[in-house]
Short mmCIF file of C-alpha atoms and ligand atoms in Angstrom, two decimals:
data_model
loop_
_atom_site.label_atom_id
_atom_site.label_comp_id
_atom_site.label_asym_id
_atom_site.label_seq_id
_atom_site.Cartn_x
_atom_site.Cartn_y
_atom_site.Cartn_z
CA UNK A 1 -17.28 -21.02 6.59
CA UNK A 2 -20.63 -20.26 8.16
CA UNK A 3 -22.25 -18.55 5.19
CA UNK A 4 -22.50 -15.02 6.64
CA UNK A 5 -21.82 -12.62 3.75
CA UNK A 6 -18.39 -11.02 4.01
CA UNK A 7 -19.57 -7.49 3.39
CA UNK A 8 -22.90 -7.20 1.70
CA UNK A 9 -24.07 -3.94 0.16
CA UNK A 10 -27.69 -3.56 1.32
CA UNK A 11 -30.53 -1.51 -0.08
CA UNK A 12 -30.35 1.87 1.59
CA UNK A 13 -26.62 2.19 1.28
CA UNK A 14 -24.95 0.53 4.20
CA UNK A 15 -22.51 -2.30 4.69
CA UNK A 16 -22.06 -5.13 7.16
CA UNK A 17 -18.44 -5.22 8.24
CA UNK A 18 -17.24 -8.72 9.02
CA UNK A 19 -14.35 -9.88 11.19
CA UNK A 20 -12.23 -11.98 8.79
CA UNK A 21 -10.91 -14.17 11.62
CA UNK A 22 -14.30 -15.56 12.70
CA UNK A 23 -16.90 -14.23 10.22
CA UNK A 24 -18.90 -12.37 12.89
CA UNK A 25 -20.59 -9.13 11.88
CA UNK A 26 -18.86 -6.33 13.77
CA UNK A 27 -20.77 -3.28 12.63
CA UNK A 28 -23.24 -1.93 10.11
CA UNK A 29 -21.96 1.27 8.53
CA UNK A 30 -23.80 3.78 6.35
CA UNK A 31 -22.32 4.63 2.97
CA UNK A 32 -21.68 8.25 2.06
CA UNK A 33 -24.11 9.53 -0.56
CA UNK A 34 -23.04 11.62 -3.54
CA UNK A 35 -24.57 14.71 -1.94
CA UNK A 36 -22.57 14.10 1.24
CA UNK A 37 -19.38 13.69 -0.78
CA UNK A 38 -19.97 16.95 -2.66
CA UNK A 39 -20.74 18.78 0.60
CA UNK A 40 -17.60 17.39 2.22
CA UNK A 41 -15.50 18.55 -0.73
CA UNK A 42 -16.99 22.06 -0.54
CA UNK A 43 -16.25 22.12 3.18
CA UNK A 44 -12.68 21.02 2.40
CA UNK A 45 -12.28 23.85 -0.13
CA UNK A 46 -12.86 26.52 2.53
CA UNK A 47 -10.87 24.67 5.22
CA UNK A 48 -7.92 24.43 2.83
CA UNK A 49 -7.84 28.17 2.17
CA UNK A 50 -7.64 28.88 5.91
CA UNK A 51 -5.03 26.13 6.44
CA UNK A 52 -2.79 27.37 3.62
CA UNK A 53 -2.99 30.92 4.99
CA UNK A 54 -1.57 29.87 8.37
CA UNK A 55 2.14 30.50 9.00
CA UNK A 56 4.14 27.35 8.12
CA UNK A 57 5.24 26.94 11.75
CA UNK A 58 1.60 26.73 12.84
CA UNK A 59 0.82 24.08 10.23
CA UNK A 60 3.89 22.15 11.37
CA UNK A 61 2.70 22.37 14.98
CA UNK A 62 -0.74 21.11 13.93
CA UNK A 63 0.76 18.06 12.27
CA UNK A 64 2.91 17.38 15.34
CA UNK A 65 -0.23 17.48 17.50
CA UNK A 66 -1.93 15.07 15.07
CA UNK A 67 1.09 12.73 15.33
CA UNK A 68 0.88 12.93 19.13
CA UNK A 69 -2.83 12.09 19.04
CA UNK A 70 -2.07 9.03 16.90
CA UNK A 71 0.74 8.07 19.30
CA UNK A 72 -1.78 8.12 22.13
CA UNK A 73 -4.18 5.95 20.14
CA UNK A 74 -1.78 3.27 18.84
CA UNK A 75 -3.40 0.49 20.84
CA UNK A 76 -6.94 1.58 19.94
CA UNK A 77 -6.11 1.81 16.22
CA UNK A 78 -4.29 -1.52 16.32
CA UNK A 79 -7.27 -3.28 17.92
CA UNK A 80 -9.62 -1.83 15.28
CA UNK A 81 -7.33 -3.18 12.53
CA UNK A 82 -7.19 -6.62 14.13
CA UNK A 83 -10.98 -6.80 14.20
CA UNK A 84 -11.75 -5.17 10.84
CA UNK A 85 -8.84 -6.37 8.66
CA UNK A 86 -7.64 -9.57 10.35
CA UNK A 87 -4.12 -8.32 11.03
CA UNK A 88 -2.11 -9.93 13.86
CA UNK A 89 -1.79 -7.56 16.84
CA UNK A 90 2.00 -7.09 16.59
CA UNK A 91 1.70 -6.11 12.93
CA UNK A 92 -1.29 -3.82 13.61
CA UNK A 93 0.64 -2.01 16.36
CA UNK A 94 3.52 -1.51 13.94
CA UNK A 95 1.12 -0.04 11.37
CA UNK A 96 -0.38 2.46 13.84
CA UNK A 97 3.14 3.43 14.94
CA UNK A 98 4.07 3.88 11.29
CA UNK A 99 1.20 6.36 10.82
CA UNK A 100 2.55 8.35 13.78
CA UNK A 101 6.06 8.26 12.26
CA UNK A 102 4.88 9.34 8.80
CA UNK A 103 3.02 12.30 10.33
CA UNK A 104 6.06 13.23 12.41
CA UNK A 105 8.34 13.03 9.35
CA UNK A 106 6.07 15.29 7.24
CA UNK A 107 5.45 17.72 10.11
CA UNK A 108 8.84 19.20 9.15
CA UNK A 109 7.73 19.80 5.57
CA UNK A 110 5.58 22.98 5.94
CA UNK A 111 8.72 24.93 6.85
CA UNK A 112 10.72 23.33 4.03
CA UNK A 113 8.55 24.05 1.01
CA UNK A 114 11.47 25.86 -0.53
CA UNK A 115 11.26 27.58 -3.94
CA UNK A 116 14.15 28.78 -6.09
CA UNK A 117 15.73 32.08 -7.11
CA UNK A 118 16.73 31.99 -10.77
CA UNK A 119 19.10 34.51 -12.41
CA UNK A 120 17.42 36.22 -15.40
CA UNK A 121 17.95 39.42 -17.38
CA UNK A 122 16.21 42.58 -16.14
CA UNK A 123 15.09 41.35 -12.75
CA UNK A 124 14.84 38.34 -10.51
CA UNK A 125 12.80 35.23 -10.88
CA UNK A 126 11.42 33.30 -7.94
CA UNK A 127 9.40 30.12 -7.69
CA UNK A 128 6.77 29.25 -5.08
CA UNK A 129 5.42 25.79 -4.27
CA UNK A 130 1.68 26.41 -4.05
CA UNK A 131 -0.72 23.86 -2.56
CA UNK A 132 -3.12 22.23 -5.01
CA UNK A 133 -6.32 22.65 -2.97
CA UNK A 134 -8.32 19.53 -2.11
CA UNK A 135 -6.66 16.13 -2.57
CA UNK A 136 -8.70 12.92 -2.84
CA UNK A 137 -6.98 9.86 -1.35
CA UNK A 138 -8.44 6.44 -2.30
CA UNK A 139 -7.00 3.49 -0.40
CA UNK A 140 -7.35 -0.30 -0.53
CA UNK A 141 -8.10 -2.82 2.20
CA UNK A 142 -4.69 -4.44 2.60
CA UNK A 143 -2.97 -1.75 4.73
CA UNK A 144 -5.83 0.65 5.52
CA UNK A 145 -3.94 2.95 7.90
CA UNK A 146 -0.45 3.10 6.50
CA UNK A 147 -1.36 3.65 2.85
CA UNK A 148 -3.81 6.38 3.89
CA UNK A 149 -1.05 8.14 5.83
CA UNK A 150 1.31 8.05 2.83
CA UNK A 151 -1.27 10.21 1.04
CA UNK A 152 -2.77 12.46 3.72
CA UNK A 153 0.39 13.35 5.69
CA UNK A 154 2.44 14.92 2.84
CA UNK A 155 -0.70 16.42 1.26
CA UNK A 156 -1.66 18.21 4.49
CA UNK A 157 1.96 19.26 5.04
CA UNK A 158 2.02 20.97 1.64
CA UNK A 159 -1.03 23.06 2.61
CA UNK A 160 -3.83 20.97 1.09
CA UNK A 161 -7.10 19.60 2.49
CA UNK A 162 -7.76 15.86 2.19
CA UNK A 163 -10.84 13.76 1.59
CA UNK A 164 -10.11 10.08 2.23
CA UNK A 165 -12.03 7.12 0.85
CA UNK A 166 -11.23 3.88 2.66
CA UNK A 167 -11.95 0.49 1.11
CA UNK A 168 -15.51 -0.65 1.73
CA UNK A 169 -14.38 -3.66 3.75
CA UNK A 170 -11.91 -1.86 6.05
CA UNK A 171 -12.99 1.70 6.91
CA UNK A 172 -12.71 1.74 10.72
CA UNK A 173 -9.15 3.00 11.26
CA UNK A 174 -9.56 5.67 8.56
CA UNK A 175 -12.70 6.96 10.30
CA UNK A 176 -10.86 7.09 13.63
CA UNK A 177 -7.86 8.88 12.11
CA UNK A 178 -10.08 11.73 10.87
CA UNK A 179 -11.55 12.03 14.40
CA UNK A 180 -8.02 12.15 15.85
CA UNK A 181 -7.11 15.00 13.48
CA UNK A 182 -10.04 17.00 14.84
CA UNK A 183 -9.17 16.12 18.44
CA UNK A 184 -5.64 17.37 17.71
CA UNK A 185 -7.09 20.75 16.74
CA UNK A 186 -6.76 20.57 12.95
CA UNK A 187 -9.48 22.74 11.38
CA UNK A 188 -12.86 21.15 10.75
CA UNK A 189 -13.20 19.98 7.16
CA UNK A 190 -9.44 19.80 6.58
CA UNK A 191 -9.23 16.02 6.78
CA UNK A 192 -12.44 14.03 6.26
CA UNK A 193 -13.02 10.30 5.83
CA UNK A 194 -15.91 9.35 3.56
CA UNK A 195 -16.72 5.63 3.73
CA UNK A 196 -18.66 4.18 0.84
CA UNK A 197 -18.51 2.45 -2.49
CA UNK A 198 -15.62 2.85 -4.90
CA UNK A 199 -17.91 3.47 -7.84
CA UNK A 200 -19.72 6.20 -5.88
CA UNK A 201 -17.36 7.98 -3.48
CA UNK A 202 -14.12 7.10 -5.28
CA UNK A 203 -15.49 8.04 -8.68
CA UNK A 204 -16.80 11.34 -7.30
CA UNK A 205 -13.27 12.28 -6.20
CA UNK A 206 -12.28 11.78 -9.84
CA UNK A 207 -15.19 13.74 -11.34
CA UNK A 208 -15.63 16.59 -8.81
CA UNK A 209 -13.73 19.60 -10.18
CA UNK A 210 -12.85 20.87 -6.70
CA UNK A 211 -10.63 17.83 -6.14
CA UNK A 212 -7.32 18.82 -7.73
CA UNK A 213 -5.38 15.60 -7.34
CA UNK A 214 -6.26 11.94 -6.78
CA UNK A 215 -3.91 9.56 -5.00
CA UNK A 216 -5.06 6.03 -5.74
CA UNK A 217 -3.73 2.74 -4.36
CA UNK A 218 -5.31 -0.52 -5.47
CA UNK A 219 -5.62 -2.79 -8.44
CA UNK A 220 -4.15 -1.94 -11.82
CA UNK A 221 -7.58 -2.35 -13.46
CA UNK A 222 -9.23 0.28 -11.22
CA UNK A 223 -6.12 2.47 -11.42
CA UNK A 224 -6.49 2.64 -15.20
CA UNK A 225 -10.12 3.78 -14.79
CA UNK A 226 -9.12 6.44 -12.27
CA UNK A 227 -6.36 7.70 -14.57
CA UNK A 228 -8.72 7.84 -17.56
CA UNK A 229 -11.28 9.73 -15.46
CA UNK A 230 -8.66 12.23 -14.26
CA UNK A 231 -7.62 12.85 -17.87
CA UNK A 232 -10.99 14.54 -18.57
CA UNK A 233 -10.06 17.39 -16.23
CA UNK A 234 -6.28 17.10 -16.69
CA UNK A 235 -6.31 16.28 -12.98
CA UNK A 236 -3.06 15.20 -11.34
CA UNK A 237 -2.94 11.56 -10.27
CA UNK A 238 -0.58 9.29 -8.39
CA UNK A 239 -1.09 5.54 -8.80
CA UNK A 240 0.28 2.76 -6.59
CA UNK A 241 -0.92 -0.45 -8.23
CA UNK A 242 -0.24 -4.15 -8.33
CA UNK A 243 2.95 -6.17 -8.26
CA UNK A 244 4.38 -9.62 -8.96
CA UNK A 245 7.82 -9.07 -7.57
CA UNK A 246 10.83 -11.36 -7.80
CA UNK A 247 13.03 -12.62 -4.99
CA UNK A 248 16.20 -13.52 -6.94
CA UNK A 249 18.53 -15.98 -5.19
CA UNK A 250 22.00 -16.56 -6.67
CA UNK A 251 24.12 -19.60 -5.84
CA UNK A 252 26.80 -17.42 -4.22
CA UNK A 253 24.35 -15.95 -1.67
CA UNK A 254 23.84 -16.73 2.01
CA UNK A 255 21.32 -19.41 1.06
CA UNK A 256 20.24 -20.10 4.66
CA UNK A 257 19.35 -16.43 5.21
CA UNK A 258 17.65 -16.10 1.82
CA UNK A 259 15.48 -19.15 2.55
CA UNK A 260 14.76 -18.15 6.16
CA UNK A 261 13.50 -14.68 5.14
CA UNK A 262 11.69 -15.68 1.92
CA UNK A 263 8.41 -16.49 3.76
CA UNK A 264 8.36 -13.00 5.30
CA UNK A 265 8.91 -11.46 1.86
CA UNK A 266 5.62 -12.91 0.66
CA UNK A 267 3.43 -14.19 3.51
CA UNK A 268 3.40 -11.02 5.63
CA UNK A 269 -0.15 -9.69 5.75
CA UNK A 270 -1.19 -13.07 4.33
CA UNK A 271 0.39 -12.10 1.02
CA UNK A 272 -2.02 -9.16 0.65
CA UNK A 273 0.88 -6.86 -0.06
CA UNK A 274 1.67 -5.09 -3.31
CA UNK A 275 5.39 -5.56 -2.51
CA UNK A 276 5.09 -9.33 -1.91
CA UNK A 277 7.95 -11.22 -3.54
CA UNK A 278 5.54 -13.80 -4.92
CA UNK A 279 8.02 -15.25 -7.43
CA UNK A 280 11.15 -16.80 -5.93
CA UNK A 281 13.76 -17.24 -8.68
CA UNK A 282 16.62 -19.57 -7.70
CA UNK A 283 19.83 -20.33 -9.59
CA UNK A 284 19.44 -23.86 -10.91
CA UNK A 285 22.62 -25.27 -9.29
CA UNK A 286 21.24 -24.60 -5.76
CA UNK A 287 17.53 -25.05 -6.47
CA UNK A 288 17.07 -28.36 -4.62
CA UNK A 289 19.09 -27.20 -1.61
CA UNK A 290 17.06 -23.96 -1.46
CA UNK A 291 13.78 -25.90 -1.47
CA UNK A 292 15.06 -28.08 1.41
CA UNK A 293 15.81 -24.93 3.40
CA UNK A 294 12.56 -23.19 2.45
CA UNK A 295 10.24 -25.97 3.62
CA UNK A 296 10.87 -25.69 7.39
CA UNK A 297 10.85 -21.88 7.14
CA UNK A 298 7.39 -21.93 5.54
CA UNK A 299 6.06 -24.55 7.95
CA UNK A 300 7.38 -22.41 10.83
CA UNK A 301 5.24 -19.37 10.01
CA UNK A 302 2.83 -18.94 12.92
CA UNK A 303 -0.75 -18.53 11.70
CA UNK A 304 -3.71 -18.18 14.06
CA UNK A 305 -4.70 -16.22 17.19
CA UNK A 306 -4.57 -12.57 16.14
CA UNK A 307 -4.23 -11.36 19.74
CA UNK A 308 -1.09 -13.45 20.36
CA UNK A 309 2.05 -11.28 20.06
CA UNK A 310 3.93 -14.06 18.30
CA UNK A 311 1.38 -14.62 15.50
CA UNK A 312 2.87 -13.76 12.13
CA UNK A 313 0.01 -14.31 9.71
CA UNK A 314 -3.75 -13.80 9.85
CA UNK A 315 -6.67 -14.66 7.55
CA UNK A 316 -7.50 -13.20 4.16
CA UNK A 317 -9.64 -10.08 4.33
CA UNK A 318 -12.94 -11.38 2.96
CA UNK A 319 -14.79 -14.38 1.55
CA UNK A 320 -14.74 -13.01 -2.00
CA UNK A 321 -10.99 -12.54 -1.79
CA UNK A 322 -10.52 -16.01 -0.24
CA UNK A 323 -12.38 -17.52 -3.20
CA UNK A 324 -10.18 -15.61 -5.66
CA UNK A 325 -6.96 -16.82 -3.99
CA UNK A 326 -8.27 -20.39 -3.71
CA UNK A 327 -9.05 -20.45 -7.44
CA UNK A 328 -5.29 -20.32 -8.10
CA UNK A 329 -4.73 -23.54 -6.15
CA UNK A 330 -7.63 -25.78 -7.27
CA UNK A 331 -5.72 -28.98 -6.40
CA UNK A 332 -2.32 -30.21 -5.24
CA UNK A 333 -0.81 -30.66 -8.69
CA UNK A 334 1.60 -27.71 -8.38
CA UNK A 335 1.92 -27.63 -4.57
CA UNK A 336 5.42 -28.33 -3.24
CA UNK A 337 4.41 -27.87 0.41
CA UNK A 338 2.18 -25.83 2.69
CA UNK A 339 2.27 -24.30 6.13
CA UNK A 340 -0.64 -24.55 8.53
CA UNK A 341 -3.80 -22.50 9.06
CA UNK A 342 -6.87 -22.81 11.31
CA UNK A 343 -9.80 -24.66 9.76
CA UNK A 344 -12.34 -21.87 10.30
CA UNK A 345 -14.65 -20.12 10.67
CA UNK A 346 -12.70 -17.27 9.13
CA UNK A 347 -10.96 -16.81 5.81
CA UNK A 348 -7.80 -18.75 6.67
CA UNK A 349 -5.50 -19.81 3.86
CA UNK A 350 -2.22 -21.62 4.60
CA UNK A 351 1.17 -20.38 3.34
CA UNK A 352 1.49 -22.28 0.05
CA UNK A 353 4.56 -22.94 -2.11
CA UNK A 354 4.05 -23.87 -5.77
CA UNK A 355 6.35 -25.38 -8.37
CA UNK A 356 4.67 -24.12 -11.56
CA UNK A 357 4.80 -26.19 -14.73
CA UNK A 358 5.91 -23.25 -16.85
CA UNK A 359 7.07 -19.64 -16.71
CA UNK A 360 3.81 -18.54 -18.30
CA UNK A 361 1.43 -20.29 -15.90
CA UNK A 362 -1.11 -17.83 -14.48
CA UNK A 363 0.21 -18.42 -10.96
CA UNK A 364 3.49 -16.95 -12.22
CA UNK A 365 1.99 -13.98 -14.10
CA UNK A 366 -1.03 -12.90 -12.00
CA UNK A 367 -1.01 -10.94 -8.77
CA UNK A 368 -2.71 -13.51 -6.53
CA UNK A 369 -2.57 -11.25 -3.44
CA UNK A 370 -2.63 -14.17 -1.04
CA UNK A 371 -0.09 -16.42 0.74
CA UNK A 372 0.90 -18.25 -2.43
CA UNK A 373 4.42 -18.17 -3.87
CA UNK A 374 5.87 -19.75 -7.02
CA UNK A 375 9.46 -20.98 -7.11
CA UNK A 376 11.25 -21.14 -10.48
CA UNK A 377 14.82 -21.99 -11.50
CA UNK A 378 17.04 -19.73 -13.64
CA UNK A 379 20.31 -20.45 -15.48
CA UNK A 380 22.51 -17.35 -15.21
CA UNK A 381 22.49 -13.63 -14.48
CA UNK A 382 20.91 -12.54 -17.76
CA UNK A 383 18.24 -15.25 -17.48
CA UNK A 384 17.48 -14.05 -13.93
CA UNK A 385 17.03 -10.45 -15.10
CA UNK A 386 14.89 -11.50 -18.07
CA UNK A 387 12.69 -13.68 -15.85
CA UNK A 388 12.33 -10.98 -13.20
CA UNK A 389 11.30 -8.51 -15.90
CA UNK A 390 8.86 -10.90 -17.58
CA UNK A 391 5.87 -9.20 -15.94
CA UNK A 392 3.57 -6.27 -16.63
CA UNK A 393 4.44 -5.11 -13.10
CA UNK A 394 7.59 -3.57 -11.61
CA UNK A 395 7.08 -2.59 -8.01
CA UNK A 396 9.50 -4.35 -5.71
CA UNK A 397 11.99 -7.21 -5.42
CA UNK A 398 15.05 -8.65 -3.69
CA UNK A 399 18.45 -9.83 -4.90
CA UNK A 400 20.54 -12.27 -2.90
CA UNK A 401 24.27 -12.45 -3.77
CA UNK A 402 27.67 -11.91 -2.13
CA UNK A 403 29.06 -10.35 -5.34
CA UNK A 404 28.70 -6.56 -5.11
CA UNK A 405 29.21 -6.12 -8.85
CA UNK A 406 26.42 -8.57 -9.58
CA UNK A 407 24.18 -6.92 -6.98
CA UNK A 408 24.59 -3.59 -8.78
CA UNK A 409 24.26 -5.03 -12.30
CA UNK A 410 21.08 -6.92 -11.43
CA UNK A 411 19.64 -3.95 -9.47
CA UNK A 412 20.12 -1.76 -12.54
CA UNK A 413 18.76 -4.48 -14.84
CA UNK A 414 15.48 -5.17 -13.04
CA UNK A 415 12.65 -2.82 -14.03
CA UNK A 416 11.29 -2.09 -10.59
CA UNK A 417 10.80 0.93 -8.34
CA UNK A 418 12.02 -0.62 -5.07
CA UNK A 419 14.72 -3.25 -4.71
CA UNK A 420 16.60 -4.57 -1.71
CA UNK A 421 19.88 -6.47 -1.75
CA UNK A 422 20.32 -9.28 0.79
CA UNK A 423 17.15 -8.13 2.54
CA UNK A 424 13.41 -8.48 2.14
CA UNK A 425 12.59 -4.97 3.36
CA UNK A 426 10.22 -2.93 1.20
CA UNK A 427 9.21 0.41 2.56
CA UNK A 428 10.72 3.20 4.65
CA UNK A 429 8.86 6.47 5.10
CA UNK A 430 12.03 8.46 4.38
CA UNK A 431 12.70 6.91 0.96
CA UNK A 432 10.68 7.12 -2.28
CA UNK A 433 8.21 4.35 -3.07
CA UNK A 434 6.44 3.58 -6.36
CA UNK A 435 6.32 1.38 -9.40
CA UNK A 436 7.64 0.93 -12.94
CA UNK A 437 5.37 -0.22 -15.79
CA UNK A 438 1.81 -1.12 -14.72
CA UNK A 439 2.72 -0.95 -11.03
CA UNK A 440 2.04 2.75 -10.97
CA UNK A 441 2.79 6.34 -11.69
CA UNK A 442 4.61 8.81 -9.45
CA UNK A 443 6.27 8.27 -6.09
CA UNK A 444 5.06 8.43 -2.50
CA UNK A 445 7.08 8.86 0.70
CA UNK A 446 10.62 10.20 0.96
CA UNK A 447 11.82 13.80 1.00
CA UNK A 448 10.02 14.88 -2.20
CA UNK A 449 6.52 13.58 -1.47
CA UNK A 450 5.12 16.84 -0.06
CA UNK A 451 6.19 18.82 -3.14
CA UNK A 452 4.24 16.32 -5.28
CA UNK A 453 1.16 17.97 -3.74
CA UNK A 454 2.09 21.44 -5.04
CA UNK A 455 2.15 23.42 -8.27
CA UNK A 456 5.28 25.40 -9.05
CA UNK A 457 4.47 29.08 -9.58
CA UNK A 458 7.08 31.19 -11.33
CA UNK A 459 7.17 34.97 -10.65
CA UNK A 460 9.39 37.44 -12.51
CA UNK A 461 10.10 40.74 -10.69
CA UNK A 462 11.49 43.49 -12.89
CA UNK A 463 14.33 45.57 -11.47
CA UNK A 464 14.03 48.22 -14.22
P1 NDP B 1 -9.69 -1.96 -6.14
O1 NDP B 1 -8.65 -1.38 -6.99
O2 NDP B 1 -11.02 -2.20 -6.75
O3 NDP B 1 -9.95 -1.03 -4.85
C1 NDP B 1 -9.04 -0.09 -4.33
C2 NDP B 1 -9.79 1.16 -3.87
O4 NDP B 1 -10.40 1.78 -5.00
C3 NDP B 1 -10.94 0.86 -2.90
O5 NDP B 1 -11.08 1.92 -1.98
C4 NDP B 1 -12.13 0.80 -3.84
O6 NDP B 1 -13.34 1.02 -3.19
C5 NDP B 1 -11.81 1.93 -4.77
N1 NDP B 1 -12.51 1.88 -6.04
C6 NDP B 1 -13.12 0.82 -6.64
N2 NDP B 1 -13.66 1.19 -7.82
C7 NDP B 1 -13.39 2.50 -7.98
C8 NDP B 1 -13.66 3.44 -9.00
N3 NDP B 1 -14.34 3.11 -10.10
N4 NDP B 1 -13.21 4.71 -8.86
C9 NDP B 1 -12.51 5.07 -7.76
N5 NDP B 1 -12.23 4.22 -6.75
C10 NDP B 1 -12.64 2.95 -6.87
O7 NDP B 1 -9.11 -3.25 -5.52
P2 NDP B 1 -9.90 -4.49 -4.88
O8 NDP B 1 -10.19 -4.14 -3.49
O9 NDP B 1 -11.07 -4.91 -5.71
O10 NDP B 1 -8.79 -5.62 -5.02
C11 NDP B 1 -8.66 -6.34 -6.22
C12 NDP B 1 -7.24 -6.76 -6.46
O11 NDP B 1 -6.43 -5.59 -6.58
C13 NDP B 1 -6.57 -7.53 -5.34
O12 NDP B 1 -6.91 -8.87 -5.36
C14 NDP B 1 -5.13 -7.25 -5.63
O13 NDP B 1 -4.69 -8.10 -6.67
C15 NDP B 1 -5.14 -5.83 -6.10
N6 NDP B 1 -4.84 -4.87 -5.04
C16 NDP B 1 -3.63 -4.29 -5.02
C17 NDP B 1 -3.31 -3.43 -4.01
C18 NDP B 1 -1.99 -2.76 -3.94
O14 NDP B 1 -1.62 -2.28 -2.88
N7 NDP B 1 -1.27 -2.68 -5.02
C19 NDP B 1 -4.23 -3.12 -2.93
C20 NDP B 1 -5.51 -3.77 -3.06
C21 NDP B 1 -5.79 -4.60 -4.09
P3 NDP B 1 -14.20 -0.24 -2.66
O15 NDP B 1 -13.43 -0.91 -1.62
O16 NDP B 1 -15.39 0.41 -2.13
O17 NDP B 1 -14.47 -1.10 -3.87
#
């Protein structure tokens, strides 16, 4: 590494953004000040009132225009993400397309914010789903575009305004998305991106009384702070936090398929994925055979040129994060095998498979958030469930078996918000996503996400 700071906060409130693939400085960006954040929130308050007063069909049309603007900018957004976040181009294109799809999906919601009619004595009772007002969305650096869209698309659809705080290291696509909203004709102030520090901009979303809900995605430690801050104003909060998910492989499974897909369940986005199945649990009777199959699959992951369509894995996002990941693999004592990675410059870390000495080793318990996976044996079904649940987290996971009864028993037994059977897939915009235990609070995506950005108002109308 050439010694250029990854992203240094300078006096005067700006940041040097660094390309993680080669450590070149790509831009210097000013941080938002507290006064700018407060002004933006006030602006959002008035924009929201006008937005909520529009007929639902007009709000739906606005979101469709926003989706179309994103569709026209997929390549531009993808190239920004390659440069700013170190994502391979094929993955970055998928992410920009996903933003378009999320917006399209929630563009139907304004006309489907359906209340209830409830039979009561002496009149009728109706409920309305009222927008909250201004929603603050705080996102991390691992999937800057997609995670932002999971917050802003349903929030806007429900009639709210949004202020978005991107991670300090990766703000460029979020800034462009707010410009695209304006270009699509959404009202000024309705959707604003405010780059800056978490302990300045992010904290202001929590403390400013005009922000009525905070959607936070990031580490469990910061999520706890955000939740405690929201408690002071009894402010609504959704938290999507860390994970240490299990990929559970039974002896009766299609072992070849389970081994061939296991790298993609953890090394996608260089393991910087809250859904990463970073613990592979394998039934003891097939453990050795599984490891034989896993080795070529891991060594076959293509790591390198981010502009090559076939590249599957890029670098870690920043030097500080590289150092954190590297601290979990100080030597080769637990390493079973590794894939390849460029030497540098850039924050390249090879796909790494560990055989931990115990079930309580920190590589087994901590969210490493890099391309590092631990493989552990289990004895039987109940041991597999107990081992999968032996974590403070409960976000994701996979179960590999040909026995449908076992698939259902183990799915019900694992304390996790999102499981897949005989698959490593994690997220679909049309299905709910969120965590058990310290992986979070509330759900994003799916058919109910827009109503999570409303208050239910109950009105009784006397017929006397
Ligand atoms: P953080 O939780 O610190 O950051 C997430 C977002 O919160 C960023 O936008 C950050 O801003 C902002 N933020 C930071 N402090 C505050 C605060 N006091 N109030 C409000 N917002 C705040 O995660 P890190 O980026 O530090 O990553 C640390 C670890 O967290 C990772 O190594 C990984 O283990 C985990 N993580 C999990 C993610 C997930 O999807 N579950 C995503 C990212 C990280 P800023 O960038 O300016 O600090």
